mmCIF file of C-alpha atoms and ligand atoms in Angstrom:
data_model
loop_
_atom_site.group_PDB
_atom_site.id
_atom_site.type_symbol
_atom_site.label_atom_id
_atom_site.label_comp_id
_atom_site.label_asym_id
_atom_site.label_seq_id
_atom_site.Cartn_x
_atom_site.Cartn_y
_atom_site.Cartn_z
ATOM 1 C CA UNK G 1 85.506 112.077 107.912
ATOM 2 C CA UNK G 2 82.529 109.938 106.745
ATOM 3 C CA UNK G 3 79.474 109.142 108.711
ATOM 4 C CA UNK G 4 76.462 107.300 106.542
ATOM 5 C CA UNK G 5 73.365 106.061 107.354
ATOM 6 C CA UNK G 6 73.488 102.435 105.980
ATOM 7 C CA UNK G 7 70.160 100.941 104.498
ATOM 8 C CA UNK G 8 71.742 97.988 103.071
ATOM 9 C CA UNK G 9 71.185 95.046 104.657
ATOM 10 C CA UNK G 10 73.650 92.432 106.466
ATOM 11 C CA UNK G 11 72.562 88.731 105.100
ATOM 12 C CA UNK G 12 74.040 85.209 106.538
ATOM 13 C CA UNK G 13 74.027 81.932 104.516
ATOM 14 C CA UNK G 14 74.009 78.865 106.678
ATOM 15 C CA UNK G 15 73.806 76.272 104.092
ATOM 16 C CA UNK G 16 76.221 73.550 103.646
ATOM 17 C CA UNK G 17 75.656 72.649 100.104
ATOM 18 C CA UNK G 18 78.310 75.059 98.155
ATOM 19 C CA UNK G 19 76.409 75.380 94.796
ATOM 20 C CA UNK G 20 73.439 76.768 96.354
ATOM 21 C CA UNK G 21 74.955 79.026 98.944
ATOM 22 C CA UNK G 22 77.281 80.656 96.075
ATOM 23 C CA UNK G 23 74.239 80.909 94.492
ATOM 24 C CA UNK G 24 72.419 82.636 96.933
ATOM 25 C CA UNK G 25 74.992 84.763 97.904
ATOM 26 C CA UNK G 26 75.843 85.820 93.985
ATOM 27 C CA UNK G 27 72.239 86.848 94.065
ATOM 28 C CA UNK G 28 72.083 88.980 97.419
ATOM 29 C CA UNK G 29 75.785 90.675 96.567
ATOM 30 C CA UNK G 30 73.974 91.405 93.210
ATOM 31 C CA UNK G 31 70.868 93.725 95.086
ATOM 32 C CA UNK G 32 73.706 95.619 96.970
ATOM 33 C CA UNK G 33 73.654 93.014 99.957
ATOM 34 C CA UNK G 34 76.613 92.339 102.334
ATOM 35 C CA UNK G 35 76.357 88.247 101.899
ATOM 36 C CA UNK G 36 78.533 85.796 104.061
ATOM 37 C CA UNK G 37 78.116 82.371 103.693
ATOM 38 C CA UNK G 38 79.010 79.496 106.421
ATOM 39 C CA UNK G 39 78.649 75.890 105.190
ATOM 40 C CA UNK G 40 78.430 74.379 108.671
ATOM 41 C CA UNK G 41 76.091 74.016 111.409
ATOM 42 C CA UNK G 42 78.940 74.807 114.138
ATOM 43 C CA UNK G 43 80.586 77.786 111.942
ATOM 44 C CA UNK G 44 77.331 79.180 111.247
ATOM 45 C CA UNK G 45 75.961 79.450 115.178
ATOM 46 C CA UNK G 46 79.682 80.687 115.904
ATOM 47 C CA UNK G 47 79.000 83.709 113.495
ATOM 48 C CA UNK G 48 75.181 84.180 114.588
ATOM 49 C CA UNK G 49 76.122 84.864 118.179
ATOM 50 C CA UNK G 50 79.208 86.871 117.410
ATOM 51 C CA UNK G 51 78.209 88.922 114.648
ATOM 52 C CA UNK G 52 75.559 91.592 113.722
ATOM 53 C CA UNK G 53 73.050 90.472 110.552
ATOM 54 C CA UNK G 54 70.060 91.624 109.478
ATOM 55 C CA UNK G 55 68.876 87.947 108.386
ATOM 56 C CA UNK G 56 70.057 84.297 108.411
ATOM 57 C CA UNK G 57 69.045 82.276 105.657
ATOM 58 C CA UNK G 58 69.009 78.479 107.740
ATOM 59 C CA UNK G 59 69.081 75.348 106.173
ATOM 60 C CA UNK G 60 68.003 73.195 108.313
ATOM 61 C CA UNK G 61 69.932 69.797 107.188
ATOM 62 C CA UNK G 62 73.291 70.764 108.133
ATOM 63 C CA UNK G 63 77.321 69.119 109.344
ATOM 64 C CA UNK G 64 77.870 69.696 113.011
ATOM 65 C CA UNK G 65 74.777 71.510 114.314
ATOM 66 C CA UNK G 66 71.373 70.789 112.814
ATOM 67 C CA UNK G 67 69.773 74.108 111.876
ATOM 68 C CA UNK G 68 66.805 73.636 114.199
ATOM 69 C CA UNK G 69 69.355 73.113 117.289
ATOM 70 C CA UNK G 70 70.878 76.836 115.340
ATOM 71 C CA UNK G 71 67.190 78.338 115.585
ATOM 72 C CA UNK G 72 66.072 76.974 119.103
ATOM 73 C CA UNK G 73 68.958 78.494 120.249
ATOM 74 C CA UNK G 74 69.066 81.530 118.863
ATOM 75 C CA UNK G 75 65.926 82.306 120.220
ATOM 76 C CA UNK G 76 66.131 80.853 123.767
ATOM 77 C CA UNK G 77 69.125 83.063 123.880
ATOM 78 C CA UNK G 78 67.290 85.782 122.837
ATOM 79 C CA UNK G 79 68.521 86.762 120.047
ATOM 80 C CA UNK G 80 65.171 87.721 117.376
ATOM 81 C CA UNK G 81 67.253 88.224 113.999
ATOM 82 C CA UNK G 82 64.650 87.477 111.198
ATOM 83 C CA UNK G 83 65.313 83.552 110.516
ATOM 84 C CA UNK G 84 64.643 82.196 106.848
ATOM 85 C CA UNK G 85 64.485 78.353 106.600
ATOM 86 C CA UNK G 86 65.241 76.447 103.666
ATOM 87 C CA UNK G 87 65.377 73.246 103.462
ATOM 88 C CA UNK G 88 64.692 70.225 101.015
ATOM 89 C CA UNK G 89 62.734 68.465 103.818
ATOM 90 C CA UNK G 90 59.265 69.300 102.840
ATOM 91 C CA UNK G 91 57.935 67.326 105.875
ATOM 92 C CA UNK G 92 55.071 69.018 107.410
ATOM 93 C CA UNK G 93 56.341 68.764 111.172
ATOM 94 C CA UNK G 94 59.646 70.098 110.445
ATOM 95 C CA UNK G 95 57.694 73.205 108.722
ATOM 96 C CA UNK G 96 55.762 73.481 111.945
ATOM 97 C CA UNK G 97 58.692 72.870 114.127
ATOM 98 C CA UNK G 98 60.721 75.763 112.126
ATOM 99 C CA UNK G 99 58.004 78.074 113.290
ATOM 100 C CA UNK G 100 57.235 76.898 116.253
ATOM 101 C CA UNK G 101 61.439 77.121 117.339
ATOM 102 C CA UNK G 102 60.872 80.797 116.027
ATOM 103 C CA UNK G 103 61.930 80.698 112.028
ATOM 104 C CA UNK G 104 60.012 83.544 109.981
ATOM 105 C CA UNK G 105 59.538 82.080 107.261
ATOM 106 C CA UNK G 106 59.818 79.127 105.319
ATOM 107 C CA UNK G 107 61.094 77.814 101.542
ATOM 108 C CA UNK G 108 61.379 74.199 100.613
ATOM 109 C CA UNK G 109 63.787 73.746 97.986
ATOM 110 C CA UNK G 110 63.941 73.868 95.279
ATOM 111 C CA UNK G 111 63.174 77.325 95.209
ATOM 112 C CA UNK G 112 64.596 80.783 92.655
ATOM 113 C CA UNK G 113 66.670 83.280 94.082
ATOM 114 C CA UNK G 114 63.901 85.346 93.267
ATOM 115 C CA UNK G 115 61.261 83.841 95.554
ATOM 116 C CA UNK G 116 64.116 83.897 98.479
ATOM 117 C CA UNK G 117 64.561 87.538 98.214
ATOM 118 C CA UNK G 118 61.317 88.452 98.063
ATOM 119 C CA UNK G 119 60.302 86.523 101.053
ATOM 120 C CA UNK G 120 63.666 88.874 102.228
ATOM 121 C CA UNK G 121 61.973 91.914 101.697
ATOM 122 C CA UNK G 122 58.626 91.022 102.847
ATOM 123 C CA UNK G 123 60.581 90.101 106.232
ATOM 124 C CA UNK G 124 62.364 93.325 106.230
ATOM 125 C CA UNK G 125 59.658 95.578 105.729
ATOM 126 C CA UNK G 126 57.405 94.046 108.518
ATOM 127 C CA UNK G 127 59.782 93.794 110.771
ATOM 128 C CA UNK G 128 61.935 95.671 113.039
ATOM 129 C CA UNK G 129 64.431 95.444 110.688
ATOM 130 C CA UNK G 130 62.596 97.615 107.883
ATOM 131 C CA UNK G 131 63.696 100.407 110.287
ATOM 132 C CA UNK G 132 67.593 99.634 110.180
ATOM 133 C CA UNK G 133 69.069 102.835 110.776
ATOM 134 C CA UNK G 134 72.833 103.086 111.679
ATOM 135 C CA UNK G 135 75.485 105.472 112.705
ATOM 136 C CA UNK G 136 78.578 104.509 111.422
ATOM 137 C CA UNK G 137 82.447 106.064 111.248
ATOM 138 C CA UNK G 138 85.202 103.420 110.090
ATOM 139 C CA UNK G 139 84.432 100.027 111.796
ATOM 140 C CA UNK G 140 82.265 101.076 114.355
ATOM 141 C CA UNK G 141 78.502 101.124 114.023
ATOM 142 C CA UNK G 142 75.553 101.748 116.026
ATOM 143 C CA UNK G 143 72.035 100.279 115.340
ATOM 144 C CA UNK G 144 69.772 102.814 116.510
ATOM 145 C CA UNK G 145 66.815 100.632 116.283
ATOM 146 C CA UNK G 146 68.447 97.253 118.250
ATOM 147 C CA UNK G 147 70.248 99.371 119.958
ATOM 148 C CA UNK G 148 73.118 97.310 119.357
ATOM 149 C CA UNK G 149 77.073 98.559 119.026
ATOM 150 C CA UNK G 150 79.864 96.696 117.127
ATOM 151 C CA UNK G 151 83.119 97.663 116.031
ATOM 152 C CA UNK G 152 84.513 95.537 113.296
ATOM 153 C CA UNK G 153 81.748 93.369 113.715
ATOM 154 C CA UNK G 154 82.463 91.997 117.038
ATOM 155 C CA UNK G 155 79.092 93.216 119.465
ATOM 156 C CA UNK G 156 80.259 95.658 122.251
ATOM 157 C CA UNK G 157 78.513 95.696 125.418
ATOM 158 C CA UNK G 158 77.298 99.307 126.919
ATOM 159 C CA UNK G 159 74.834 100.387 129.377
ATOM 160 C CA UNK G 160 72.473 102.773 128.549
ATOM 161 C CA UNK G 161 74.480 106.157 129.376
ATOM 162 C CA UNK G 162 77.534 104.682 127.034
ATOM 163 C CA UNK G 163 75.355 104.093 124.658
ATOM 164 C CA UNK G 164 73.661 107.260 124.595
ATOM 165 C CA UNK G 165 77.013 109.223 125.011
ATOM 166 C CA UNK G 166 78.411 107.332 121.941
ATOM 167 C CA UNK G 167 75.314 108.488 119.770
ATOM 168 C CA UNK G 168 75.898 112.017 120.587
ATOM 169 C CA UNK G 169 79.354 111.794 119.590
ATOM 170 C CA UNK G 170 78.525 109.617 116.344
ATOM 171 C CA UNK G 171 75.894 111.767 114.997
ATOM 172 C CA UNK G 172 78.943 114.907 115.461
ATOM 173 C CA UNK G 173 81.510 112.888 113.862
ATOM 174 C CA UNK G 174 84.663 115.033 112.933
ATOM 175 C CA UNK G 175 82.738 118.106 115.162
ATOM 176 C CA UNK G 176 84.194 119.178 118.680
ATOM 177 C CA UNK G 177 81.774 118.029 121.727
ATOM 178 C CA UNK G 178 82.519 120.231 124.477
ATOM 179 C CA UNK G 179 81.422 118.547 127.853
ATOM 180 C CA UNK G 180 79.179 121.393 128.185
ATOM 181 C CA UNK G 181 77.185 119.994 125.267
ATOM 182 C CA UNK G 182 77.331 116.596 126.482
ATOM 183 C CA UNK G 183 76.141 117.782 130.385
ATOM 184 C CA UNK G 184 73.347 119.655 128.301
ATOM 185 C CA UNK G 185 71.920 116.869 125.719
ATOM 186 C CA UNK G 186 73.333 113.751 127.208
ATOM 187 C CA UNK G 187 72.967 114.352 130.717
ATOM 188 C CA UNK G 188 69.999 116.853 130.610
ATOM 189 C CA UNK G 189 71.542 119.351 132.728
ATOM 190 C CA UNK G 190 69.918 123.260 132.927
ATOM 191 C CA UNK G 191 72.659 124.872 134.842
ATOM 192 C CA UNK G 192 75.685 124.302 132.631
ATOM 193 C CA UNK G 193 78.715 127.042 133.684
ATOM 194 C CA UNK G 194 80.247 128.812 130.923
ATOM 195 C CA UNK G 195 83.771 127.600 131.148
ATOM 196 C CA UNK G 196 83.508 126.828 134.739
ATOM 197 C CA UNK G 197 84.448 123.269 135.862
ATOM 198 C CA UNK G 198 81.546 121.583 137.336
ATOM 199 C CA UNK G 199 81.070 118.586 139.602
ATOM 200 C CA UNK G 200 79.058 116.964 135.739
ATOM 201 C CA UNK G 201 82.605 117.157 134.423
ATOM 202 C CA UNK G 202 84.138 114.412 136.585
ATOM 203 C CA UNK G 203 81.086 112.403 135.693
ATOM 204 C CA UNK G 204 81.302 112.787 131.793
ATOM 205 C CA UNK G 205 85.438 112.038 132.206
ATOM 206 C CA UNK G 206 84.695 109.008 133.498
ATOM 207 C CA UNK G 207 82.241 107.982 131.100
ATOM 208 C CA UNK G 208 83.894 108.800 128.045
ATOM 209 C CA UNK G 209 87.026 107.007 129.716
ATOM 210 C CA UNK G 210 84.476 103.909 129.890
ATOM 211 C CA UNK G 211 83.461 103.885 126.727
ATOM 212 C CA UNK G 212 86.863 104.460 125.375
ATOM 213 C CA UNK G 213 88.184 101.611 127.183
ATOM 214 C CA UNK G 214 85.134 99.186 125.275
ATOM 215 C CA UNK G 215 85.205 101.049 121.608
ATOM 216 C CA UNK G 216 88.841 101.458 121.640
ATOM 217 C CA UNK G 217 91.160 99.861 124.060
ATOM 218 C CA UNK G 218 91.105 96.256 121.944
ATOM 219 C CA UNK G 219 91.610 97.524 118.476
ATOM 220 C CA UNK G 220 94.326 99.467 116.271
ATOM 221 C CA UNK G 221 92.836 102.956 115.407
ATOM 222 C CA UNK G 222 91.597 104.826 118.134
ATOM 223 C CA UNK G 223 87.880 106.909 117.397
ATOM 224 C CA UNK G 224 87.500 108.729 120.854
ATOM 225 C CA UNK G 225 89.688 111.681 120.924
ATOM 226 C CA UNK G 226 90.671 114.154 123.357
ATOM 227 C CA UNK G 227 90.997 117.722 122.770
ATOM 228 C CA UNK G 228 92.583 119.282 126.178
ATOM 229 C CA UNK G 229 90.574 121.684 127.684
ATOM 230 C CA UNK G 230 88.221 121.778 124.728
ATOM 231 C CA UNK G 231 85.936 118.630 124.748
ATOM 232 C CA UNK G 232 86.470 115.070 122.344
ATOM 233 C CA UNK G 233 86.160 114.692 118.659
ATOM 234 C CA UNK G 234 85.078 111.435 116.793
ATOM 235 C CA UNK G 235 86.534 110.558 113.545
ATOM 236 C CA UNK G 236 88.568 108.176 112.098
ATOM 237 C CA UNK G 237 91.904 110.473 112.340
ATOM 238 C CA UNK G 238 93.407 112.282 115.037
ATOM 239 C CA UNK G 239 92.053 116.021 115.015
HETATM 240 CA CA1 CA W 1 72.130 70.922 103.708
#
């Protein structure tokens, strides 16, 4: 049963030009990065919305979807993943549009792998992202900082009790939860019966029958177990 805290970072390669992105994403895979590349403006966006990353490296002059349409809606979607622009357009206004749409920063190639993953770094370390903590077991991770959830990198949606319920049973991967535990730390309540059923038990059922149905209802290997009578276990096998 494995549950790590994950500090390395999540990196996508918009960039259209094949040389370069190989390039760049030789260079990231070679600092211990997880590197994807997409060469087009279309694919790229696609993966952006659907997937979890801890930057985008953007070029801006892209097939299919220009990376400043990429950026402007990125942000205007709300999405606030650090954004690094490259680009070979060295034009003033596009600079100033890049930041203006929301980009973080900004190379103008030619530039060295180097310089890029510096101005990585620097990114990382100022922003939220310099706090990436997860929780994960198997495919499924939790970003305790965005508060996000994905399992196999497709985002799942919870509200804020799901969410909280799933941390609890993350950070006691492999362990027993009883559902006096959870009424105690998730649900913050005093007056927990020793063995007795309590009205908090019907409540707790239904939640962890909620979050099943998101973390494990559309995939292969179920994570939310059930021990009768006892409480759940998560893992990766079958207690
Ligand atoms: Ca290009």
């Amino acid at each position: 049963m494995r549950r790590r805290i994950v500090r390395s970072v999540r990196i996508l390669i918009i960039e259209d030009e094949r040389k370069v992105a190989d390039a760049l994403a030789r260079g990231f895979r070679g600092e211990g990065h997880d590197a994807v590349v997409s060469a087009s403006g279309e694919d790229g966006f696609f993966r952006a919305t659907t997937e979890m990353y801890d930057v985008i490296v953007l070029d801006l002059n892209l097939p299919g979807r220009d990376g400043l349409q990429i950026l402007e809606t990125l942000r205007a979607r709300g999405n606030a993943v650090p954004v690094v622009v490259v680009t070979a357009r060295d034009a003033v206004d596009d600079r100033v549009r890049g930041l203006d749409l929301g980009a973080d920063d900004y190379l103008v190639k030619p530039f060295s792998f180097a310089e890029l993953s510096a101005r990585v770094r620097a990114l990382l370390r100022r922003g939220r992202s310099d706090q990436v903590l997860r929780l994960c077991v198997g495919d499924l991770e939790l970003d305790l900082v965005t508060r996000r959830v994905s399992r196999a990198r497709r985002p799942l949606t919870l509200t804020a009790r799901e969410f909280e319920l799933l941390e609890y049973l993350m950070r006691h991967t492999g362990h027993v939860v009883s559902r006096a535990m959870l009424a105690r730390d998730v649900w913050g309540e005093s007056e927990v019966g020793g063995g007795r059923a309590t009205p908090i038990d019907n409540v707790i059922d239904v939640q962890i029958a909620r979050l099943r149905k998101k973390v494990d209802e559309p995939f292969a290997r179920r994570l939310v177990h059930t021990l009768r009578g006892v409480g759940f276990v998560l893992g990766e096998n079958a207690p």
